[in-house]
């Protein structure tokens, strides 16, 4: 008999690597999932409501009904991801049991634990987590996250927060990379970020996060996807941007195109033409601090 | 060596080629294929890769190169792309295949991500190899001149046919360059 290994870091991080260069789309029904797949999405994120609706509805946002997630799993052949609340490992266990290919421990839902994130190394399925800076990203990776995404500000259709988070992460990675010979400095950073020195050293050596890093939280039009890719994202998550636009099919296809041709202005121009009304969006400056989802975890 | 770079594990293949002392090129445009001695189609999502290859006009050119003898190495989704025949899932999604290799594939033979696995398998001409299967496809039937290189349970997981090499697993996710070297050997011939 051949000996099998399941749930290894290589399998989890490898799964995330297969998503690179792609677009992962939020969907709430099997029909939306089919539209996403036909448009060339590499995976879908199954939700009970898209972030902008979660924001509008208020109350406690929890994992989606397993029946709805299962209907989406059965409707498409691409991977299906699903969200659980931060720290809510019981929701994650249910999603793994159901067959979700990746779990997003997400600030879009109402956090269940303010002190602890899920111990993701205990799971067979890989996890993706949001981050606003390098410290947050490395803490999540240290807990076992196989993929990181910027938090941005979900459900706003406003790219400014995702840009802020990507800028900060890039700056902080450059900083440790430039001083990778300076053991004392790296030690200091490990203390600051509350992660093992080894993880800091690895990141400094690579000059990038040691796992796949996507952009999320505010991508609404093809140009937003291109901007994030040019800033160094490995791919993009689009939440409300597609199914809150007037023409979801067109937007889905155009964002896939813009992600692939992120540095080709001619192709970007084509992808951006005549899409109709994008989602309306929110100016971050008009938001109350307590309405922001990105500050829900550290 | 070109690596079809529309989506998926492109940089990992480029790193492996560099480790095996070959020069790799990230191919996103048709014109880049003119100066290529061999081509890798990486893992990723086959529905997305097929669609993106078609839209950037890489599809026809790669098919033509594969038919006229340019060595092509497909891993995971790349194996699906090389196959002459897909399963119901491939049909349902309308995924266009290159139809180069005499094999029939099952798109998600081993199940979902929680069933993804690593196993050390015997590969003909290579020896024991660390095989990483991620939502992997498998060859259910090989016909014509296609010869199997490795099997797992009832499936063929690595195969070769003239200028074509395919694995259901991901050698680019390991540190082991032997599969890439096998392919580079095919390119020198």
Short mmCIF file of C-alpha atoms in Angstrom, two decimals:
data_model
loop_
_atom_site.label_atom_id
_atom_site.label_comp_id
_atom_site.label_asym_id
_atom_site.label_seq_id
_atom_site.Cartn_x
_atom_site.Cartn_y
_atom_site.Cartn_z
CA UNK A 1 0.00 0.00 0.00
CA UNK A 2 1.16 3.49 -0.84
CA UNK A 3 1.26 5.84 2.13
CA UNK A 4 -0.88 8.97 1.70
CA UNK A 5 -0.52 12.40 3.29
CA UNK A 6 -3.51 14.75 3.43
CA UNK A 7 -3.87 18.28 4.79
CA UNK A 8 -0.14 19.10 4.61
CA UNK A 9 1.06 22.70 4.32
CA UNK A 10 2.26 21.88 0.80
CA UNK A 11 -1.23 20.72 -0.24
CA UNK A 12 -2.91 23.73 1.35
CA UNK A 13 -0.49 26.34 0.01
CA UNK A 14 -0.36 24.49 -3.31
CA UNK A 15 -4.13 24.79 -3.66
CA UNK A 16 -3.81 28.56 -3.22
CA UNK A 17 -1.03 28.67 -5.84
CA UNK A 18 -3.40 27.12 -8.39
CA UNK A 19 -5.63 30.20 -7.99
CA UNK A 20 -2.89 32.66 -8.98
CA UNK A 21 -3.66 35.13 -11.74
CA UNK A 22 -7.34 34.45 -11.26
CA UNK A 23 -10.52 36.06 -9.98
CA UNK A 24 -12.52 34.58 -7.10
CA UNK A 25 -16.11 35.82 -7.08
CA UNK A 26 -18.64 36.15 -4.25
CA UNK A 27 -21.89 34.34 -5.09
CA UNK A 28 -25.08 33.73 -3.14
CA UNK A 29 -26.93 31.29 -5.44
CA UNK A 30 -26.20 28.39 -7.78
CA UNK A 31 -27.23 30.58 -10.74
CA UNK A 32 -24.68 33.25 -9.81
CA UNK A 33 -22.03 30.55 -9.38
CA UNK A 34 -22.68 29.32 -12.93
CA UNK A 35 -22.36 32.87 -14.28
CA UNK A 36 -19.04 33.24 -12.43
CA UNK A 37 -17.72 29.93 -13.77
CA UNK A 38 -18.75 30.76 -17.34
CA UNK A 39 -17.00 34.12 -17.06
CA UNK A 40 -13.71 32.39 -16.18
CA UNK A 41 -13.61 32.69 -12.37
CA UNK A 42 -11.03 30.35 -10.82
CA UNK A 43 -13.23 29.78 -7.77
CA UNK A 44 -16.35 31.12 -6.10
CA UNK A 45 -16.97 32.24 -2.53
CA UNK A 46 -20.36 31.01 -1.30
CA UNK A 47 -22.16 33.51 0.93
CA UNK A 48 -25.67 34.07 2.28
CA UNK A 49 -25.44 37.73 1.16
CA UNK A 50 -22.77 39.84 -0.56
CA UNK A 51 -20.84 42.23 1.74
CA UNK A 52 -22.74 45.37 0.70
CA UNK A 53 -26.04 43.66 1.65
CA UNK A 54 -24.56 42.38 4.91
CA UNK A 55 -23.56 45.96 5.63
CA UNK A 56 -27.03 47.29 4.77
CA UNK A 57 -28.92 44.61 6.72
CA UNK A 58 -26.92 44.86 9.93
CA UNK A 59 -27.36 42.34 12.76
CA UNK A 60 -25.15 39.31 13.22
CA UNK A 61 -23.70 37.86 10.00
CA UNK A 62 -22.94 34.13 10.26
CA UNK A 63 -21.78 31.34 7.93
CA UNK A 64 -24.16 30.56 5.07
CA UNK A 65 -26.79 27.81 5.31
CA UNK A 66 -25.04 24.53 4.34
CA UNK A 67 -27.92 23.73 1.97
CA UNK A 68 -27.14 26.89 -0.01
CA UNK A 69 -23.41 26.19 -0.04
CA UNK A 70 -24.07 22.60 -1.16
CA UNK A 71 -26.29 23.82 -4.00
CA UNK A 72 -23.40 25.99 -5.19
CA UNK A 73 -20.91 23.11 -4.83
CA UNK A 74 -23.19 20.95 -6.98
CA UNK A 75 -23.67 23.65 -9.62
CA UNK A 76 -20.02 24.23 -10.60
CA UNK A 77 -16.80 22.28 -11.20
CA UNK A 78 -14.42 25.03 -9.98
CA UNK A 79 -13.48 25.16 -6.27
CA UNK A 80 -16.02 26.54 -3.83
CA UNK A 81 -14.88 28.53 -0.80
CA UNK A 82 -17.06 29.62 2.10
CA UNK A 83 -16.76 32.10 4.95
CA UNK A 84 -16.83 31.45 8.68
CA UNK A 85 -16.71 33.97 11.52
CA UNK A 86 -13.32 34.88 12.99
CA UNK A 87 -12.49 32.41 15.74
CA UNK A 88 -15.57 30.26 15.06
CA UNK A 89 -13.94 26.87 14.55
CA UNK A 90 -17.26 25.02 14.77
CA UNK A 91 -18.49 26.84 11.66
CA UNK A 92 -15.18 25.95 9.96
CA UNK A 93 -15.59 22.29 10.94
CA UNK A 94 -19.07 22.27 9.38
CA UNK A 95 -17.80 23.87 6.16
CA UNK A 96 -14.95 21.35 5.92
CA UNK A 97 -17.38 18.48 6.49
CA UNK A 98 -19.63 19.90 3.78
CA UNK A 99 -16.79 19.84 1.24
CA UNK A 100 -15.83 23.52 0.95
CA UNK A 101 -12.42 23.62 -0.75
CA UNK A 102 -11.14 26.58 1.27
CA UNK A 103 -12.47 28.42 4.31
CA UNK A 104 -12.28 32.20 4.57
CA UNK A 105 -12.00 33.22 8.24
CA UNK A 106 -13.55 36.54 7.44
CA UNK A 107 -14.08 39.95 9.00
CA UNK A 108 -17.09 40.35 6.68
CA UNK A 109 -19.00 38.17 9.13
CA UNK A 110 -19.50 39.18 12.76
CA UNK A 111 -16.48 37.95 14.77
CA UNK A 112 -17.09 35.14 17.27
CA UNK A 113 -13.85 35.51 19.24
CA UNK A 114 -12.05 38.79 19.88
CA UNK A 115 -8.93 37.15 21.30
CA UNK A 116 -8.23 34.14 19.13
CA UNK A 117 -8.28 33.22 15.50
CA UNK A 118 -8.94 29.63 14.47
CA UNK A 119 -6.05 27.19 14.89
CA UNK A 120 -5.99 26.51 11.18
CA UNK A 121 -3.25 23.87 11.32
CA UNK A 122 -5.77 21.47 12.83
CA UNK A 123 -7.84 21.43 9.63
CA UNK A 124 -7.44 19.41 6.43
CA UNK A 125 -8.84 22.19 4.25
CA UNK A 126 -6.81 25.34 3.63
CA UNK A 127 -7.76 28.77 5.00
CA UNK A 128 -7.55 32.28 3.61
CA UNK A 129 -7.47 35.27 5.99
CA UNK A 130 -7.58 39.03 5.61
CA UNK A 131 -4.75 41.35 6.63
CA UNK A 132 -4.08 45.08 6.68
CA UNK A 133 -0.34 44.90 7.17
CA UNK A 134 2.59 42.50 7.35
CA UNK A 135 2.19 41.77 11.05
CA UNK A 136 -1.41 40.66 10.61
CA UNK A 137 -0.52 38.60 7.54
CA UNK A 138 2.33 36.79 9.28
CA UNK A 139 0.27 36.11 12.41
CA UNK A 140 -2.38 34.47 10.24
CA UNK A 141 0.25 32.47 8.33
CA UNK A 142 1.74 31.38 11.64
CA UNK A 143 -1.71 30.12 12.66
CA UNK A 144 -1.79 28.07 9.46
CA UNK A 145 -3.39 30.31 6.82
CA UNK A 146 -2.44 29.06 3.33
CA UNK A 147 -3.43 32.29 1.62
CA UNK A 148 -3.70 35.97 2.55
CA UNK A 149 -5.86 38.71 1.08
CA UNK A 150 -5.97 42.40 1.84
CA UNK A 151 -8.96 43.29 3.97
CA UNK A 152 -9.74 46.50 2.13
CA UNK A 153 -13.15 47.71 3.22
CA UNK A 154 -15.68 45.07 2.13
CA UNK A 155 -18.93 46.02 0.45
CA UNK A 156 -17.93 49.61 -0.27
CA UNK A 157 -16.89 49.35 -3.92
CA UNK A 158 -14.11 51.71 -2.89
CA UNK A 159 -10.55 50.56 -3.59
CA UNK A 160 -8.77 53.01 -1.27
CA UNK A 161 -8.48 50.66 1.72
CA UNK A 162 -7.19 47.70 -0.31
CA UNK A 163 -4.59 50.04 -1.81
CA UNK A 164 -3.64 51.26 1.66
CA UNK A 165 -3.22 47.69 2.92
CA UNK A 166 -1.21 46.53 -0.07
CA UNK A 167 1.05 49.60 0.11
CA UNK A 168 1.71 49.05 3.78
CA UNK A 169 2.44 45.37 3.35
CA UNK A 170 4.81 46.04 0.43
CA UNK A 171 6.61 48.75 2.41
CA UNK A 172 7.03 46.53 5.44
CA UNK A 173 8.29 43.60 3.36
CA UNK A 174 10.82 45.87 1.61
CA UNK A 175 11.99 47.10 4.98
CA UNK A 176 12.82 43.65 6.39
CA UNK A 177 14.15 42.53 3.00
CA UNK A 178 16.61 45.44 2.88
CA UNK A 179 17.87 44.57 6.34
CA UNK A 180 17.80 40.79 6.04
CA UNK A 181 21.41 40.49 7.27
CA UNK A 182 20.60 42.45 10.41
CA UNK A 183 19.65 39.65 12.81
CA UNK A 184 18.96 42.06 15.64
CA UNK A 185 16.51 44.08 13.57
CA UNK A 186 14.67 40.97 12.38
CA UNK A 187 14.47 39.79 15.99
CA UNK A 188 12.94 43.14 16.91
CA UNK A 189 10.40 42.85 14.09
CA UNK A 190 9.51 39.31 15.15
CA UNK A 191 8.72 40.77 18.57
CA UNK A 192 6.69 43.63 17.07
CA UNK A 193 4.70 41.33 14.86
CA UNK A 194 4.44 38.58 17.49
CA UNK A 195 5.63 35.85 15.12
CA UNK A 196 8.62 33.46 15.11
CA UNK A 197 11.92 34.85 13.83
CA UNK A 198 12.06 32.06 11.24
CA UNK A 199 8.93 33.38 9.53
CA UNK A 200 10.38 36.92 9.40
CA UNK A 201 13.63 35.56 7.94
CA UNK A 202 11.78 33.56 5.30
CA UNK A 203 9.72 36.59 4.25
CA UNK A 204 12.80 38.83 4.15
CA UNK A 205 14.62 36.27 2.03
CA UNK A 206 11.73 35.84 -0.42
CA UNK A 207 10.98 39.56 -0.60
CA UNK A 208 7.27 38.70 -0.60
CA UNK A 209 4.74 36.89 1.59
CA UNK A 210 5.56 33.19 1.84
CA UNK A 211 2.01 32.31 0.71
CA UNK A 212 -0.24 33.50 -2.12
CA UNK A 213 -1.52 37.04 -1.56
CA UNK A 214 -4.74 38.29 -3.19
CA UNK A 215 -6.43 41.68 -3.16
CA UNK A 216 -9.94 42.05 -1.73
CA UNK A 217 -12.33 44.58 -0.31
CA UNK A 218 -13.48 47.29 -2.71
CA UNK A 219 -12.79 46.02 -6.24
CA UNK A 220 -15.67 47.25 -8.42
CA UNK A 221 -14.41 47.78 -11.97
CA UNK A 222 -11.75 46.15 -14.22
CA UNK A 223 -9.30 49.00 -13.60
CA UNK A 224 -9.42 48.27 -9.85
CA UNK A 225 -8.35 44.68 -10.50
CA UNK A 226 -5.50 45.87 -12.73
CA UNK A 227 -4.36 48.40 -10.12
CA UNK A 228 -4.13 45.74 -7.42
CA UNK A 229 -2.32 43.31 -9.75
CA UNK A 230 0.19 46.02 -10.70
CA UNK A 231 0.81 46.58 -7.00
CA UNK A 232 1.85 42.94 -6.70
CA UNK A 233 -1.31 40.98 -5.87
CA UNK A 234 -1.33 37.36 -7.04
CA UNK A 235 -5.02 37.61 -7.96
CA UNK A 236 -8.26 39.25 -6.83
CA UNK A 237 -11.42 38.57 -4.88
CA UNK A 238 -14.49 40.45 -6.07
CA UNK A 239 -17.34 40.68 -3.61
CA UNK A 240 -20.26 42.95 -4.27
CA UNK A 241 -18.65 44.41 -7.43
CA UNK A 242 -20.11 41.83 -9.79
CA UNK A 243 -23.58 40.94 -8.60
CA UNK A 244 -24.35 44.47 -7.39
CA UNK A 245 -23.58 45.93 -10.82
CA UNK A 246 -26.28 46.29 -13.44
CA UNK A 247 -24.65 43.77 -15.77
CA UNK A 248 -23.08 40.94 -13.73
CA UNK A 249 -22.07 38.80 -16.74
CA UNK A 250 -20.28 41.67 -18.44
CA UNK A 251 -18.58 42.82 -15.24
CA UNK A 252 -17.48 39.27 -14.38
CA UNK A 253 -15.91 38.72 -17.80
CA UNK A 254 -14.31 42.17 -17.87
CA UNK A 255 -12.70 41.76 -14.44
CA UNK A 256 -11.29 38.36 -15.45
CA UNK A 257 -9.83 39.95 -18.60
CA UNK A 258 -8.40 42.90 -16.67
CA UNK A 259 -6.77 40.58 -14.13
CA UNK A 260 -5.05 38.57 -16.85
CA UNK A 261 -3.97 41.61 -18.90
CA UNK A 262 -3.31 43.77 -15.85
CA UNK A 263 -0.29 45.47 -17.41
CA UNK A 264 -1.62 45.81 -20.97
CA UNK A 265 -3.35 49.19 -21.30
CA UNK A 266 -4.87 48.32 -24.69
CA UNK A 267 -6.58 45.19 -23.35
CA UNK A 268 -7.64 47.09 -20.21
CA UNK A 269 -9.28 49.74 -22.34
CA UNK A 270 -11.25 47.07 -24.22
CA UNK A 271 -12.28 45.37 -20.97
CA UNK A 272 -13.46 48.68 -19.49
CA UNK A 273 -15.74 49.78 -22.34
CA UNK A 274 -19.51 49.96 -22.11
CA UNK A 275 -20.06 47.94 -18.95
CA UNK A 276 -23.06 49.89 -17.67
CA UNK A 277 -23.52 51.01 -14.07
CA UNK A 278 -21.02 49.65 -11.53
CA UNK A 279 -22.11 49.27 -7.89
CA UNK A 280 -22.72 52.62 -6.26
CA UNK A 281 -20.11 52.50 -3.52
CA UNK A 282 -19.37 54.39 -0.30
CA UNK A 283 -16.87 57.14 0.49
CA UNK A 284 -14.81 55.77 3.39
CA UNK A 285 -14.56 59.27 4.96
CA UNK A 286 -18.33 59.31 5.40
CA UNK A 287 -18.27 56.03 7.36
CA UNK A 288 -18.45 55.72 11.12
CA UNK A 289 -15.47 53.94 12.67
CA UNK A 290 -17.72 51.23 14.15
CA UNK A 291 -19.15 50.44 10.71
CA UNK A 292 -15.76 49.43 9.34
CA UNK A 293 -15.23 45.69 8.97
CA UNK A 294 -11.44 45.85 8.57
CA UNK A 295 -10.87 46.77 12.23
CA UNK A 296 -12.69 43.69 13.49
CA UNK A 297 -9.51 41.71 14.08
CA UNK A 298 -5.79 42.19 14.48
CA UNK B 1 11.25 26.90 -22.51
CA UNK B 2 7.89 28.59 -22.44
CA UNK B 3 5.37 28.33 -19.62
CA UNK B 4 1.81 29.19 -20.63
CA UNK B 5 1.17 32.04 -18.23
CA UNK B 6 -2.50 32.88 -18.34
CA UNK B 7 -3.35 31.54 -14.87
CA UNK B 8 -2.07 29.12 -12.21
CA UNK B 9 1.30 27.91 -10.92
CA UNK B 10 3.46 29.67 -13.53
CA UNK B 11 6.31 31.03 -11.39
CA UNK B 12 6.77 27.62 -9.73
CA UNK B 13 7.42 26.00 -13.13
CA UNK B 14 9.81 28.80 -14.10
CA UNK B 15 11.75 28.22 -10.87
CA UNK B 16 11.94 24.48 -11.53
CA UNK B 17 13.17 25.05 -15.09
CA UNK B 18 15.84 27.43 -13.79
CA UNK B 19 16.90 24.82 -11.23
CA UNK B 20 17.17 22.30 -14.06
CA UNK B 21 19.41 24.77 -15.97
CA UNK B 22 16.88 25.77 -18.62
CA UNK B 23 15.78 29.25 -19.54
CA UNK B 24 12.08 29.81 -18.98
CA UNK B 25 9.77 32.41 -20.49
CA UNK B 26 6.40 33.50 -19.07
CA UNK B 27 4.21 33.24 -22.20
CA UNK B 28 1.15 35.48 -22.28
CA UNK B 29 1.11 36.44 -25.95
CA UNK B 30 1.06 34.35 -29.10
CA UNK B 31 4.15 36.06 -30.53
CA UNK B 32 6.27 34.79 -27.64
CA UNK B 33 5.75 31.22 -28.87
CA UNK B 34 7.91 31.75 -31.97
CA UNK B 35 11.23 31.33 -30.16
CA UNK B 36 10.30 28.38 -27.95
CA UNK B 37 11.86 24.86 -27.90
CA UNK B 38 9.35 23.38 -25.50
CA UNK B 39 6.23 24.41 -23.66
CA UNK B 40 4.79 23.79 -20.19
CA UNK B 41 1.06 24.08 -19.48
CA UNK B 42 0.84 24.54 -15.71
CA UNK B 43 -1.73 23.62 -13.11
CA UNK B 44 -4.54 26.00 -12.32
CA UNK B 45 -8.24 25.89 -13.11
CA UNK B 46 -8.74 24.15 -16.46
CA UNK B 47 -11.97 26.03 -17.26
CA UNK B 48 -10.18 29.36 -16.74
CA UNK B 49 -6.97 28.32 -18.52
CA UNK B 50 -8.87 27.01 -21.54
CA UNK B 51 -10.96 30.16 -21.79
CA UNK B 52 -8.02 32.51 -21.32
CA UNK B 53 -5.89 30.59 -23.84
CA UNK B 54 -8.67 30.87 -26.41
CA UNK B 55 -9.16 34.57 -25.83
CA UNK B 56 -5.48 35.43 -26.17
CA UNK B 57 -5.19 33.32 -29.35
CA UNK B 58 -2.66 31.03 -27.68
CA UNK B 59 -4.95 28.05 -28.13
CA UNK B 60 -4.62 27.49 -31.91
CA UNK B 61 -0.89 28.17 -31.95
CA UNK B 62 -0.17 25.76 -29.06
CA UNK B 63 -2.30 23.09 -30.73
CA UNK B 64 -0.40 23.56 -33.97
CA UNK B 65 2.97 23.37 -32.18
CA UNK B 66 1.97 20.24 -30.26
CA UNK B 67 0.77 18.57 -33.47
CA UNK B 68 3.95 19.40 -35.36
CA UNK B 69 6.27 17.95 -32.72
CA UNK B 70 7.17 20.72 -30.25
CA UNK B 71 7.50 19.08 -26.81
CA UNK B 72 4.64 20.00 -24.45
CA UNK B 73 4.48 19.15 -20.73
CA UNK B 74 1.09 19.46 -19.02
CA UNK B 75 0.64 19.22 -15.25
CA UNK B 76 -2.78 18.81 -13.59
CA UNK B 77 -4.99 21.30 -15.49
CA UNK B 78 -2.31 21.09 -18.23
CA UNK B 79 -2.98 17.35 -18.51
CA UNK B 80 -6.69 18.06 -18.99
CA UNK B 81 -5.84 20.59 -21.71
CA UNK B 82 -3.69 18.02 -23.58
CA UNK B 83 -6.35 15.27 -23.52
CA UNK B 84 -8.34 14.17 -26.57
CA UNK B 85 -11.37 13.46 -24.43
CA UNK B 86 -12.74 14.87 -21.17
CA UNK B 87 -15.47 13.65 -18.87
CA UNK B 88 -19.00 14.97 -18.22
CA UNK B 89 -17.63 17.85 -16.08
CA UNK B 90 -15.36 19.02 -18.89
CA UNK B 91 -18.30 18.89 -21.28
CA UNK B 92 -20.71 20.57 -18.90
CA UNK B 93 -18.44 23.60 -18.59
CA UNK B 94 -17.80 23.71 -22.34
CA UNK B 95 -14.05 23.54 -21.72
CA UNK B 96 -12.17 23.43 -25.04
CA UNK B 97 -9.34 20.89 -24.99
CA UNK B 98 -6.23 20.94 -27.20
CA UNK B 99 -6.96 17.28 -28.09
CA UNK B 100 -3.32 16.39 -28.60
CA UNK B 101 -2.81 13.32 -26.45
CA UNK B 102 -4.47 9.91 -26.79
CA UNK B 103 -5.98 9.92 -23.33
CA UNK B 104 -9.35 10.27 -21.68
CA UNK B 105 -9.41 12.22 -18.41
CA UNK B 106 -11.58 12.48 -15.33
CA UNK B 107 -11.44 16.13 -14.25
CA UNK B 108 -11.72 15.72 -10.46
CA UNK B 109 -10.91 12.03 -10.13
CA UNK B 110 -9.94 12.16 -6.48
CA UNK B 111 -12.57 14.51 -5.09
CA UNK B 112 -12.47 17.90 -3.41
CA UNK B 113 -9.59 19.73 -1.72
CA UNK B 114 -9.94 17.84 1.57
CA UNK B 115 -9.19 14.67 -0.44
CA UNK B 116 -6.06 16.17 -2.03
CA UNK B 117 -3.01 14.08 -1.14
CA UNK B 118 0.70 13.46 -1.43
CA UNK B 119 2.13 10.03 -2.19
CA UNK B 120 5.45 8.63 -3.31
CA UNK B 121 4.88 6.75 -6.57
CA UNK B 122 7.08 4.86 -8.99
CA UNK B 123 7.43 6.76 -12.27
CA UNK B 124 8.90 4.86 -15.26
CA UNK B 125 12.31 6.22 -16.19
CA UNK B 126 12.42 8.43 -13.09
CA UNK B 127 12.04 6.19 -10.05
CA UNK B 128 10.22 6.97 -6.82
CA UNK B 129 8.80 10.48 -7.06
CA UNK B 130 6.99 12.70 -4.51
CA UNK B 131 3.62 13.20 -6.21
CA UNK B 132 1.42 16.10 -5.06
CA UNK B 133 -2.22 15.75 -6.11
CA UNK B 134 -4.43 18.84 -5.71
CA UNK B 135 -8.06 18.38 -6.75
CA UNK B 136 -6.29 16.37 -9.37
CA UNK B 137 -7.51 14.87 -12.61
CA UNK B 138 -6.52 11.38 -13.73
CA UNK B 139 -6.24 9.47 -16.97
CA UNK B 140 -9.00 6.89 -17.20
CA UNK B 141 -7.91 5.50 -20.55
CA UNK B 142 -4.77 5.72 -22.67
CA UNK B 143 -4.89 4.53 -26.26
CA UNK B 144 -2.91 4.73 -29.50
CA UNK B 145 0.76 5.44 -28.91
CA UNK B 146 0.34 6.82 -25.43
CA UNK B 147 2.32 4.99 -22.79
CA UNK B 148 1.68 5.12 -19.08
CA UNK B 149 4.52 6.15 -16.77
CA UNK B 150 2.84 5.94 -13.38
CA UNK B 151 -0.39 4.65 -11.90
CA UNK B 152 -2.30 5.10 -8.67
CA UNK B 153 -5.21 2.83 -7.81
CA UNK B 154 -7.10 2.29 -11.05
CA UNK B 155 -5.82 5.49 -12.65
CA UNK B 156 -2.90 6.49 -14.85
CA UNK B 157 -1.29 9.58 -13.31
CA UNK B 158 1.66 10.16 -15.64
CA UNK B 159 1.95 9.42 -19.35
CA UNK B 160 4.04 10.12 -22.42
CA UNK B 161 3.24 10.09 -26.11
CA UNK B 162 5.91 11.12 -28.63
CA UNK B 163 6.53 14.83 -27.85
CA UNK B 164 3.92 15.05 -25.10
CA UNK B 165 4.37 14.52 -21.38
CA UNK B 166 1.61 14.81 -18.79
CA UNK B 167 1.23 14.35 -15.04
CA UNK B 168 -1.89 14.54 -12.88
CA UNK B 169 0.37 15.66 -10.02
CA UNK B 170 2.45 18.80 -9.48
CA UNK B 171 6.22 18.28 -9.75
CA UNK B 172 6.58 22.09 -9.62
CA UNK B 173 5.42 22.08 -5.98
CA UNK B 174 8.35 19.88 -4.92
CA UNK B 175 12.11 20.43 -4.84
CA UNK B 176 12.62 17.46 -7.16
CA UNK B 177 13.60 18.45 -10.72
CA UNK B 178 13.62 14.95 -12.23
CA UNK B 179 10.26 15.25 -14.04
CA UNK B 180 11.35 18.59 -15.52
CA UNK B 181 14.68 17.05 -16.53
CA UNK B 182 12.83 14.19 -18.23
CA UNK B 183 10.91 16.81 -20.20
CA UNK B 184 14.06 18.80 -21.03
CA UNK B 185 15.55 15.53 -22.34
CA UNK B 186 12.58 15.25 -24.73
CA UNK B 187 13.25 18.81 -25.91
CA UNK B 188 16.89 18.08 -26.80
CA UNK B 189 15.99 15.14 -29.01
#
